[in-house]
Coordinates of C-alpha atoms and ligand atoms in Angstrom, one line a residue:
M6 CA 4.1 -5.2 84.2
S7 CA 5.2 -5.6 80.6
T8 CA 5.0 -2.4 78.6
Q9 CA 4.9 -1.4 75.0
Q10 CA 8.6 -0.3 75.2
Q11 CA 9.5 -3.7 76.6
L12 CA 7.7 -5.4 73.7
Q13 CA 9.6 -3.3 71.3
E14 CA 13.0 -4.0 72.9
H15 CA 12.1 -7.7 72.9
L16 CA 11.2 -7.7 69.2
Y17 CA 14.4 -5.8 68.3
R18 CA 16.4 -8.3 70.3
I19 CA 15.0 -11.4 68.6
D20 CA 15.3 -9.8 65.1
G21 CA 17.0 -12.3 62.8
R22 CA 16.6 -15.3 65.1
G23 CA 14.6 -18.5 64.3
Y24 CA 10.9 -18.1 64.1
G25 CA 10.3 -19.9 67.4
A26 CA 11.7 -16.9 69.2
Y27 CA 8.3 -15.2 68.7
K28 CA 6.8 -17.6 71.2
D29 CA 8.0 -15.4 74.1
I30 CA 5.7 -12.5 73.1
A31 CA 2.6 -14.4 74.2
G32 CA 0.9 -12.6 77.1
K33 CA -0.4 -9.1 77.9
W34 CA 1.4 -5.9 77.0
H35 CA 0.4 -2.5 78.3
W36 CA 0.3 0.5 76.0
E37 CA -0.1 4.1 77.1
N38 CA -3.5 5.4 78.0
G39 CA -4.8 2.1 79.2
T40 CA -4.7 0.2 75.8
C41 CA -3.6 -3.4 76.1
L42 CA -2.4 -5.9 73.6
Y43 CA -3.0 -9.6 74.3
V44 CA -1.0 -12.1 72.3
D45 CA -3.1 -15.2 72.8
H46 CA -1.5 -17.6 70.3
V47 CA 1.7 -17.4 68.4
Q48 CA 1.9 -19.2 65.2
A49 CA 4.6 -21.9 64.9
D50 CA 6.0 -20.8 61.6
P51 CA 5.3 -18.1 59.0
F52 CA 3.2 -20.4 56.9
A53 CA 0.9 -21.6 59.7
S54 CA -2.5 -20.0 60.6
P55 CA -1.7 -16.4 61.7
S56 CA -1.2 -15.5 65.4
R57 CA -4.2 -14.5 67.4
L58 CA -4.2 -11.1 69.1
R59 CA -6.6 -8.9 71.0
V60 CA -6.5 -5.2 71.4
A61 CA -8.4 -3.6 74.2
V62 CA -9.0 0.1 74.0
P63 CA -10.7 2.0 76.8
W64 CA -14.0 3.7 76.1
T65 CA -17.1 4.7 77.9
R66 CA -20.0 2.7 76.5
P67 CA -22.9 4.9 75.5
G68 CA -26.0 4.5 77.7
H69 CA -28.2 3.6 74.7
L70 CA -26.4 0.3 74.4
K71 CA -26.9 -0.8 77.9
G72 CA -28.8 -4.0 78.5
N73 CA -29.9 -4.6 75.0
P74 CA -28.1 -7.4 73.1
D75 CA -29.7 -6.4 69.8
R76 CA -28.4 -2.9 70.0
L77 CA -25.0 -4.2 71.0
R78 CA -25.0 -6.6 68.0
G79 CA -25.7 -3.7 65.7
A80 CA -23.1 -1.4 67.3
S81 CA -20.5 -4.2 67.2
G82 CA -21.1 -4.7 63.5
Y83 CA -20.3 -1.0 63.0
V84 CA -17.2 -1.0 65.2
G85 CA -15.9 -4.2 63.5
R86 CA -16.2 -2.7 60.1
L87 CA -14.5 0.5 61.2
A88 CA -11.7 -1.4 62.8
R89 CA -11.3 -3.6 59.7
Q90 CA -10.8 -0.6 57.5
T91 CA -8.2 0.8 59.9
T92 CA -6.2 -2.4 60.3
G93 CA -6.5 -3.1 56.6
K94 CA -4.6 0.1 55.9
V95 CA -1.7 -0.9 58.1
Q96 CA -1.3 -4.5 56.9
A97 CA 0.7 -5.4 53.9
K98 CA 2.7 -8.5 52.9
R99 CA 5.9 -8.1 54.7
G100 CA 8.1 -11.1 54.2
S101 CA 7.6 -14.8 53.7
G102 CA 4.4 -16.9 54.1
R103 CA 1.6 -15.0 55.8
S104 CA 3.9 -12.3 57.1
G105 CA 2.0 -9.1 57.7
Q106 CA -1.4 -10.6 56.7
G107 CA -4.2 -9.7 59.0
Y108 CA -7.8 -10.7 59.4
L109 CA -10.6 -9.1 61.3
D110 CA -13.8 -11.0 61.0
A111 CA -16.2 -8.0 60.7
G112 CA -18.7 -9.8 58.5
G113 CA -20.8 -9.1 55.4
Q114 CA -24.3 -7.8 54.8
E115 CA -25.9 -9.6 57.7
L116 CA -25.7 -8.3 61.3
L117 CA -24.9 -11.6 63.0
D118 CA -23.9 -12.2 66.6
R119 CA -20.1 -12.2 66.1
T120 CA -17.1 -12.8 68.3
A121 CA -14.7 -10.3 66.6
V122 CA -15.7 -7.3 68.7
V123 CA -16.7 -7.1 72.3
L124 CA -18.2 -3.8 73.5
G125 CA -17.7 -3.9 77.2
P126 CA -18.7 -1.1 79.5
G127 CA -15.2 0.2 79.9
E128 CA -13.3 -1.1 76.9
I129 CA -13.7 -2.2 73.3
E130 CA -11.9 -5.5 72.6
I131 CA -11.0 -6.1 69.0
R132 CA -9.9 -9.7 68.1
L133 CA -7.8 -10.3 65.1
S134 CA -5.2 -12.5 63.6
L135 CA -1.9 -11.4 62.2
G136 CA 0.9 -13.2 60.5
L137 CA 4.0 -12.2 62.4
P138 CA 6.6 -11.2 59.9
A139 CA 9.6 -13.3 58.8
A140 CA 12.3 -13.4 56.2
G141 CA 12.4 -17.1 55.3
R142 CA 12.1 -18.6 58.7
R143 CA 13.8 -15.8 60.6
V144 CA 12.1 -13.3 62.8
L145 CA 11.7 -9.8 61.3
G146 CA 11.5 -8.2 64.8
R147 CA 11.7 -4.5 63.7
T148 CA 9.0 -5.0 61.1
A149 CA 6.9 -6.8 63.7
S150 CA 7.3 -4.0 66.1
D151 CA 6.4 -1.3 63.5
L152 CA 3.4 -3.3 62.4
L153 CA 2.0 -3.7 65.9
Q154 CA 2.8 -0.1 66.9
G155 CA 1.1 1.2 63.7
M156 CA -1.9 -1.0 64.0
I157 CA -2.6 -0.2 67.6
Q158 CA -2.0 3.5 67.1
S159 CA -4.5 3.6 64.2
L160 CA -7.0 1.5 66.1
R161 CA -6.8 3.9 69.0
E162 CA -7.3 6.9 66.8
T163 CA -10.2 5.3 65.0
L164 CA -11.9 4.1 68.2
A165 CA -11.9 7.6 69.6
F166 CA -14.9 8.2 67.3
S167 CA -15.8 11.5 65.6
P168 CA -19.2 13.0 66.3
S169 CA -20.5 11.6 63.0
Q170 CA -19.1 8.2 63.9
W171 CA -21.0 8.2 67.2
E172 CA -24.1 9.0 65.2
Q173 CA -23.4 6.0 62.9
L174 CA -22.9 3.8 65.9
R175 CA -26.2 4.7 67.2
Q176 CA -27.8 4.2 63.8
W177 CA -26.5 0.7 63.4
A178 CA -27.8 -0.1 66.9
D179 CA -31.2 1.3 66.0
V180 CA -31.3 -0.7 62.8
A181 CA -30.6 -4.0 64.6
E182 CA -33.2 -3.2 67.2
D183 CA -35.8 -2.2 64.7
Q184 CA -35.4 -5.4 62.7
T185 CA -35.6 -7.6 65.7
V186 CA -38.7 -5.9 67.0
L187 CA -40.3 -6.0 63.6
R188 CA -39.7 -9.7 63.4
Q189 CA -41.5 -10.1 66.7
R190 CA -44.4 -8.0 65.5
L191 CA -45.1 -10.4 62.7
K192 CA -46.7 -12.9 65.0
E193 CA -49.2 -10.4 66.5
A194 CA -50.1 -9.2 63.1
G195 CA -50.8 -12.7 61.8
L196 CA -48.0 -12.4 59.3
V197 CA -45.0 -14.7 58.3
A198 CA -43.1 -12.1 56.4
F199 CA -42.8 -8.4 55.7
V200 CA -41.2 -6.4 52.8
P201 CA -41.1 -2.7 53.3
D202 CA -41.9 -0.3 50.5
G203 CA -38.7 1.1 48.9
A204 CA -36.7 -2.1 49.7
R205 CA -34.0 -2.8 47.2
L206 CA -33.8 -6.6 46.8
P207 CA -31.6 -7.5 43.9
R208 CA -27.9 -8.1 44.5
K209 CA -24.9 -7.1 42.4
S210 CA -24.2 -10.5 41.0
G211 CA -24.7 -14.2 41.6
V212 CA -21.5 -14.2 43.6
S213 CA -21.8 -10.9 45.4
D214 CA -24.2 -10.1 48.2
L215 CA -23.8 -6.3 47.8
P216 CA -26.8 -4.4 46.6
L217 CA -27.3 -3.8 42.8
E218 CA -26.4 -0.2 41.9
P219 CA -29.3 2.1 42.8
G220 CA -29.8 3.3 39.2
K221 CA -30.6 -0.2 38.1
V222 CA -33.1 -1.2 40.8
I223 CA -36.9 -1.0 40.8
P224 CA -37.6 -0.4 44.5
F225 CA -40.2 -2.7 46.1
A226 CA -43.8 -1.4 46.2
S227 CA -46.5 -3.3 48.0
P228 CA -49.8 -4.1 46.4
P229 CA -52.6 -2.0 48.1
S230 CA -54.6 -5.1 49.2
M231 CA -51.6 -6.5 51.1
R232 CA -50.3 -3.3 52.5
V233 CA -49.8 -3.1 56.3
T234 CA -48.3 -0.6 58.6
L235 CA -46.1 -1.8 61.4
S236 CA -44.3 0.3 64.0
V237 CA -40.8 0.0 65.2
P238 CA -39.0 1.9 68.0
H239 CA -36.7 4.1 65.8
R240 CA -38.1 4.4 62.3
G241 CA -41.6 4.7 63.6
E242 CA -44.4 3.5 61.3
I243 CA -43.3 1.6 58.3
C244 CA -45.5 0.6 55.4
G245 CA -45.0 -2.5 53.2
M246 CA -46.3 -5.9 52.1
G247 CA -47.4 -8.2 54.8
I248 CA -47.5 -11.9 53.8
P249 CA -50.2 -13.5 56.1
R250 CA -50.0 -17.1 57.5
G251 CA -51.1 -19.8 55.1
V252 CA -50.0 -20.7 51.7
T253 CA -48.7 -18.0 49.3
L254 CA -47.7 -18.5 45.7
I255 CA -45.3 -16.2 43.9
V256 CA -46.0 -16.4 40.2
G257 CA -44.8 -14.5 37.1
G258 CA -42.8 -14.8 34.0
G259 CA -39.2 -15.9 33.9
Y260 CA -36.7 -13.2 34.9
H261 CA -39.4 -11.0 36.5
G262 CA -37.9 -11.1 40.0
K263 CA -39.6 -14.1 41.7
S264 CA -36.4 -15.8 43.0
T265 CA -35.0 -12.4 44.0
L266 CA -38.0 -11.8 46.3
L267 CA -37.8 -15.3 47.7
R268 CA -34.1 -15.0 48.4
A269 CA -34.7 -11.8 50.3
L270 CA -37.3 -13.6 52.4
E271 CA -34.9 -16.4 53.1
R272 CA -32.4 -13.9 54.4
G273 CA -35.1 -12.2 56.4
V274 CA -34.3 -14.5 59.3
Y275 CA -31.3 -12.2 59.7
D276 CA -30.9 -8.5 60.2
H277 CA -29.1 -6.5 57.6
I278 CA -26.7 -3.6 57.8
P279 CA -27.7 0.0 57.0
G280 CA -27.7 0.6 53.3
D281 CA -28.1 -3.0 52.3
G282 CA -31.5 -2.5 50.8
R283 CA -33.0 -5.4 52.6
E284 CA -33.1 -3.7 56.0
L285 CA -36.6 -4.4 57.5
V286 CA -37.3 -7.3 55.1
V287 CA -38.1 -9.8 57.8
T288 CA -39.5 -13.4 58.0
V289 CA -40.4 -15.4 61.1
A290 CA -37.2 -16.5 62.8
S291 CA -37.9 -20.2 62.2
A292 CA -38.4 -19.9 58.4
V293 CA -36.5 -22.6 56.5
K294 CA -35.6 -22.6 52.8
V295 CA -35.9 -26.2 51.5
R296 CA -34.7 -27.5 48.2
A297 CA -34.0 -30.7 46.4
E298 CA -30.5 -31.9 47.2
D299 CA -29.9 -35.2 45.5
G300 CA -26.9 -37.1 46.7
R301 CA -27.1 -36.1 50.3
S302 CA -27.4 -38.8 53.0
V303 CA -30.4 -39.1 55.2
A304 CA -30.4 -40.7 58.7
G305 CA -33.6 -42.1 60.1
V306 CA -36.0 -39.4 58.9
D307 CA -39.7 -40.2 58.7
I308 CA -40.4 -39.1 55.1
S309 CA -43.6 -41.3 54.8
P310 CA -46.0 -38.3 54.6
F311 CA -44.3 -37.6 51.2
I312 CA -42.7 -40.9 50.1
A313 CA -44.0 -44.4 50.7
D314 CA -43.9 -47.8 49.0
L315 CA -40.5 -47.5 47.4
P316 CA -39.7 -50.1 44.7
A317 CA -37.1 -52.0 46.7
G318 CA -39.4 -51.9 49.8
Q319 CA -37.1 -49.7 51.9
P320 CA -39.0 -48.3 55.0
T321 CA -39.7 -44.6 54.7
A322 CA -40.9 -44.0 58.2
D323 CA -37.3 -44.5 59.3
F324 CA -35.5 -43.6 56.1
Y325 CA -31.8 -44.1 55.6
T326 CA -29.8 -43.5 52.4
Q327 CA -26.3 -42.5 51.4
E328 CA -27.7 -41.0 48.2
A329 CA -31.1 -39.4 48.2
S330 CA -32.9 -38.6 45.0
G331 CA -34.2 -35.1 44.3
S332 CA -37.7 -35.8 45.7
T333 CA -36.6 -37.9 48.7
S334 CA -34.0 -35.3 49.6
Q335 CA -36.6 -32.5 49.4
A336 CA -39.0 -34.6 51.6
A337 CA -36.2 -35.1 54.1
N338 CA -35.3 -31.4 54.1
I339 CA -38.9 -30.6 54.9
M340 CA -39.3 -33.2 57.7
E341 CA -36.1 -32.1 59.3
A342 CA -37.2 -28.5 59.2
L343 CA -40.5 -29.4 60.9
E344 CA -38.7 -31.4 63.5
L345 CA -37.0 -28.3 64.8
G346 CA -40.2 -26.2 64.9
C347 CA -40.2 -24.5 61.5
E348 CA -43.2 -22.3 61.0
L349 CA -42.6 -21.2 57.4
L350 CA -41.3 -23.2 54.5
L351 CA -39.8 -21.3 51.6
M352 CA -39.5 -23.1 48.3
D353 CA -38.4 -22.1 44.8
E354 CA -39.3 -24.2 41.7
D355 CA -35.8 -23.4 40.4
T356 CA -34.3 -25.6 43.1
S357 CA -37.1 -28.1 43.7
A358 CA -37.8 -31.6 42.2
T359 CA -40.7 -31.2 39.8
N360 CA -42.2 -34.6 40.7
F361 CA -42.1 -33.6 44.4
L362 CA -44.1 -30.4 43.7
I363 CA -46.8 -31.6 41.3
R364 CA -48.4 -34.6 39.6
D365 CA -51.0 -33.4 37.1
A366 CA -54.2 -35.1 35.8
R367 CA -52.6 -36.6 32.7
M368 CA -49.7 -38.1 34.7
Q369 CA -52.2 -39.5 37.2
S370 CA -53.9 -41.3 34.3
L371 CA -50.8 -42.7 32.8
V372 CA -48.9 -43.7 36.0
H373 CA -51.2 -45.3 38.5
R374 CA -50.8 -44.0 42.0
D375 CA -49.9 -47.5 43.3
H376 CA -46.7 -47.1 41.2
E377 CA -45.9 -43.6 42.4
P378 CA -44.2 -43.5 45.8
I379 CA -44.5 -39.7 46.0
T380 CA -47.3 -37.8 47.6
P381 CA -46.7 -34.5 45.9
F382 CA -46.4 -31.4 48.1
I383 CA -49.6 -29.9 46.6
D384 CA -51.6 -32.6 48.4
R385 CA -49.9 -31.9 51.8
V386 CA -49.6 -28.2 51.9
G387 CA -53.1 -27.7 53.3
E388 CA -52.4 -30.2 56.1
L389 CA -49.2 -28.4 56.9
K390 CA -51.1 -25.2 57.2
D391 CA -53.6 -26.8 59.6
K392 CA -50.5 -27.9 61.7
G393 CA -49.4 -24.2 61.9
V394 CA -46.8 -24.3 59.1
S395 CA -47.1 -21.7 56.4
T396 CA -45.5 -22.0 52.9
I397 CA -44.3 -19.4 50.5
M398 CA -43.5 -20.9 47.1
V399 CA -42.2 -19.6 43.8
M400 CA -44.1 -21.3 41.0
G401 CA -44.2 -20.0 37.5
G402 CA -44.8 -23.4 35.8
S403 CA -48.0 -24.9 37.1
G404 CA -51.4 -23.4 37.9
D405 CA -52.6 -26.5 39.7
Y406 CA -51.5 -24.8 43.0
F407 CA -54.2 -22.1 42.6
S408 CA -56.7 -24.5 44.2
V409 CA -54.8 -25.0 47.4
V410 CA -53.4 -21.5 48.2
D411 CA -54.5 -18.5 50.2
Q412 CA -52.7 -15.8 48.3
V413 CA -51.2 -15.4 44.9
I414 CA -48.6 -12.7 44.2
R415 CA -47.6 -11.9 40.7
M416 CA -44.2 -10.4 39.8
N417 CA -44.3 -8.4 36.6
A418 CA -41.1 -6.5 35.6
Y419 CA -40.1 -6.5 39.3
R420 CA -43.5 -5.0 40.4
V421 CA -45.8 -7.0 42.7
A422 CA -49.5 -7.4 42.3
D423 CA -52.0 -9.3 44.3
V424 CA -53.8 -11.6 41.8
T425 CA -55.5 -13.9 44.4
A426 CA -59.0 -13.2 43.2
E427 CA -58.1 -13.8 39.6
A428 CA -56.4 -17.0 40.4
Q429 CA -59.4 -18.2 42.4
E430 CA -61.7 -17.3 39.5
I431 CA -59.5 -19.3 37.1
S432 CA -59.3 -22.3 39.4
E433 CA -63.2 -22.4 39.5
R434 CA -63.5 -21.9 35.7
M435 CA -60.8 -24.4 34.7
P436 CA -60.7 -27.4 37.0
T437 CA -57.4 -29.3 37.0
G438 CA -59.0 -32.6 36.7
R439 CA -56.5 -34.1 39.2
A440 CA -57.5 -36.2 42.2
R441 CA -56.0 -35.5 45.6
E442 CA -53.6 -38.3 46.4
T443 CA -52.5 -39.0 49.9
R444 CA -51.7 -42.0 51.9
G445 CA -53.2 -41.5 55.4
E446 CA -54.3 -38.1 56.8
H447 CA -52.7 -38.4 60.2
W448 CA -49.0 -37.7 60.4
E449 CA -46.7 -36.2 62.9
F450 CA -43.4 -34.3 62.9
G451 CA -41.1 -36.9 64.4
Q452 CA -38.2 -36.2 66.8
R453 CA -35.0 -38.0 66.2
V454 CA -32.3 -38.8 68.8
P455 CA -28.7 -38.7 67.4
L456 CA -26.7 -41.8 68.6
P457 CA -23.4 -40.7 70.0
G458 CA -21.5 -43.8 68.7
S459 CA -22.3 -42.8 65.1
I460 CA -20.4 -39.5 65.4
N461 CA -16.7 -39.5 65.5
L462 CA -14.8 -36.3 66.1
R463 CA -11.4 -37.7 66.0
R464 CA -8.9 -38.0 63.1
R465 CA -5.6 -39.5 63.9
N466 CA -6.4 -39.3 67.6
R467 CA -7.1 -35.6 67.6
V468 CA -10.4 -33.8 67.6
R469 CA -11.1 -32.3 64.2
A470 CA -14.1 -30.0 63.9
E471 CA -13.4 -27.1 61.5
G472 CA -15.3 -25.0 59.0
R473 CA -13.8 -24.6 55.5
G474 CA -15.3 -21.7 53.7
L475 CA -19.0 -21.3 53.6
S476 CA -20.2 -24.8 52.8
T477 CA -17.9 -27.4 54.3
V478 CA -17.4 -28.7 57.7
L479 CA -14.6 -31.2 58.5
L480 CA -15.6 -33.5 61.4
G481 CA -13.3 -36.3 62.3
D482 CA -12.6 -38.1 59.0
E483 CA -15.7 -36.8 57.3
T484 CA -16.2 -33.9 55.0
V485 CA -19.8 -32.6 55.4
E486 CA -21.1 -30.8 52.4
L487 CA -23.5 -27.9 53.2
S488 CA -24.1 -26.1 49.9
G489 CA -27.7 -27.2 50.1
V490 CA -28.2 -25.3 53.3
E491 CA -28.9 -22.0 51.8
Q492 CA -29.5 -20.0 55.0
L493 CA -26.0 -20.5 56.1
V494 CA -24.6 -17.2 54.9
D495 CA -21.2 -16.6 56.5
A496 CA -18.1 -18.7 56.7
S497 CA -17.8 -17.7 60.4
Q498 CA -21.2 -19.4 60.9
T499 CA -19.8 -22.5 59.3
R500 CA -16.8 -22.5 61.7
A501 CA -19.3 -22.0 64.5
V502 CA -21.4 -24.9 63.3
A503 CA -18.3 -27.2 63.5
T504 CA -17.4 -25.9 66.9
I505 CA -21.0 -26.4 68.2
M506 CA -21.2 -29.9 66.7
A507 CA -18.1 -30.9 68.7
Y508 CA -19.4 -29.3 71.9
A509 CA -22.8 -30.8 71.5
H510 CA -21.4 -34.2 70.9
Q511 CA -19.0 -34.0 73.9
H512 CA -21.6 -32.7 76.3
Y513 CA -25.2 -33.5 75.3
V514 CA -25.5 -36.1 72.6
D515 CA -26.2 -39.1 74.8
G516 CA -28.5 -41.4 72.9
R517 CA -31.6 -40.1 74.7
R518 CA -31.9 -36.4 74.0
S519 CA -33.4 -35.3 70.7
F520 CA -31.7 -32.9 68.4
G521 CA -34.0 -30.2 69.7
E522 CA -33.1 -30.9 73.3
V523 CA -29.4 -31.0 72.6
L524 CA -29.5 -27.7 70.8
D525 CA -31.6 -26.0 73.5
L526 CA -28.9 -27.0 76.0
V527 CA -26.1 -25.7 73.9
Y528 CA -27.8 -22.4 73.3
L529 CA -28.5 -22.1 77.1
D530 CA -24.8 -22.6 77.8
W531 CA -24.0 -19.9 75.3
E532 CA -26.4 -17.4 76.8
Q533 CA -25.0 -18.0 80.2
G534 CA -21.3 -18.5 79.5
G535 CA -20.7 -16.9 76.1
W536 CA -18.5 -18.3 73.4
E537 CA -15.7 -18.8 75.8
C538 CA -17.4 -21.9 77.2
I539 CA -18.0 -23.4 73.8
S540 CA -15.0 -22.7 71.7
P541 CA -11.7 -24.4 72.4
Y542 CA -9.9 -21.1 71.7
R543 CA -10.3 -19.7 75.2
G544 CA -9.9 -16.0 75.3
H545 CA -10.0 -15.7 71.6
P546 CA -12.8 -17.2 69.6
G547 CA -12.5 -14.2 67.3
D548 CA -13.8 -15.5 64.0
L549 CA -17.2 -17.1 64.8
A550 CA -20.8 -15.9 64.1
W551 CA -23.9 -17.5 65.5
P552 CA -25.8 -19.9 63.3
R553 CA -29.4 -20.9 64.1
P554 CA -30.1 -24.3 65.6
H555 CA -31.5 -25.3 62.2
E556 CA -28.2 -24.8 60.4
V557 CA -26.3 -26.8 63.1
V558 CA -28.7 -29.7 62.9
A559 CA -28.6 -29.5 59.1
A560 CA -24.9 -30.2 59.4
F561 CA -25.5 -33.2 61.7
N562 CA -28.1 -34.4 59.3
R563 CA -25.6 -34.5 56.4
L564 CA -23.0 -36.5 58.4
R565 CA -22.8 -39.7 56.4
S566 CA -22.1 -41.9 59.5
L567 CA -25.0 -40.5 61.5
K568 CA -27.5 -43.0 63.0
T569 CA -30.6 -41.9 64.9
S570 CA -33.4 -43.5 66.9
K571 CA -36.9 -42.2 67.3
G572 CA -37.5 -39.8 70.2
F573 CA -40.3 -40.3 72.6
A574 CA -42.2 -37.2 73.5
P575 CA -42.5 -34.4 71.0
R576 CA -40.9 -31.2 72.1
Ligands
ADP605 P1 -37.2 -15.1 38.2 O1 -37.0 -15.9 39.4 O2 -38.5 -14.5 38.1 O3 -36.8 -15.8 36.9 P2 -35.0 -13.5 39.2 O4 -35.5 -13.2 40.5 O5 -33.9 -14.5 39.1 O6 -36.2 -13.8 38.2 O7 -34.5 -12.1 38.6 C1 -34.0 -11.9 37.3 C2 -33.0 -10.8 37.2 O8 -33.6 -9.5 37.5 C3 -31.8 -10.9 38.2 O9 -30.7 -10.6 37.5 C4 -32.1 -9.9 39.3 O10 -31.0 -9.4 39.9 C5 -32.9 -8.8 38.6 N1 -33.9 -8.2 39.4 C6 -34.7 -8.7 40.3 N2 -35.4 -7.8 41.0 C7 -35.1 -6.6 40.5 C8 -35.5 -5.3 40.8 N3 -36.4 -5.0 41.7 N4 -34.9 -4.3 40.1 C9 -34.0 -4.6 39.1 N5 -33.6 -5.8 38.8 C10 -34.1 -6.8 39.5
MG606 MG1 -36.3 -17.9 39.5

């Protein structure tokens, strides 16, 4: 059995040697009181990705976490943040390259399923990475020893939990459970989204997901006609705005808070941490934000419900392009969302193609419909509703939509009013004069089958499937650009997307299974075997967070080499 003292002696002994001498510390080291350090991977040099470590600290898992994955997810979120604060205090740059730099992937404002913390029944496992210290390329053994001792000591002290920390832990678990339950309640209540009274939606800045300072925020208040009360296990009855199934328009003047509300709804597919301001803002789990994304590639999507008769005669029932336009990309984004079972589309005029949303009477007179390939969204939104797909749309620029919607919400100085009756009255009094333009009433949500030969994971004969920041996946020789996938919210999800793509391709993409079937199988493996079965970093996939199937398939869809065939039976 290797002990803490032996590790210390060993590190002292290799002090001053070449960096490769660190290799020998891989393995398991026993600390006093049952704490263990696992060194899973030792970096090759001070400039390479930091070494991967795990620290396991004994604890007795509280009974309220037992058998409830949502509570565990909430509690892990809390423990991860606590541990990150602690280890952050110990680390500092200590030498060359990444010496002394540590990373604990505790996450941001969303409570995602992460791999950084495992709350087992008898121990807490914290997974982190740390640059083992060096001077130039020489081992700084004494520094390394101090660093590891200090880090483990402070982790142990922190994870002993004070009474108020136990209380916080419970609160984070409660918050995750409440949000999950609330999201499930939507369906029974005939709703697609819910925003509680008192929610604080705006963020600090365009580049920060932290809440805007309390003094500057107008808290959310529901209009009486849309007020509903839902009950959750811990907070009890909560009151707020329920957005029913169907088509909902958010209108209002510029800078009055429309996009802020929509962004909160986009993020409502995830749970938020206590104090975020968007706790209990929930949307149905399959909600997808779609936008125009010109320049993206499209592989075999049936966009014919929205786009037909293109000037060069390209087929749009099986549409391929390396460079989609604003409208064709938005059509592809919608059809891809529907393919995976999306029940709620979220759209903002700020990020939509105008000609995709609307074609007014005057334009209909000037440009004959035979010369316009686009069937605008306004003429399909009712059929989508009949097929069980709701829409929430921000639209400050055109009142033509009043004729096709079920609810109209108006934002005025960040306050919400239900103006549905008024909008209906206006649409009767002031006809738009436009004719409904569609090509064919019968259309389906197709299923595509990814063809394995069109996906190449290898680069110079090695598998490359990596996330880079929030919006880039490197797969084989390709760089997949994901900035148009707005519900990807965490770089750890992006890393997970890359990992899942490789796993899916190696195991399930066979030229017969549809995207939906492939992803179902991957998620089943994860449920049964955990991350360890999907990630190549056995024992230490410490920096991943679960994306939804939608975000994984979104990355496949943007692979420029992708080829697909039509699936047979719908899912
Ligand atoms: P719109 O889409 O209507 O043009 P935005 O949603 O972009 O407006 O909001 C405009 C600005 O107002 C943003 O800077 C946003 O942070 C801020 N804001 C939004 N909602 C609130 C609120 N409830 N209280 C205070 N400021 C808000
Ligand atoms: Mg806006």
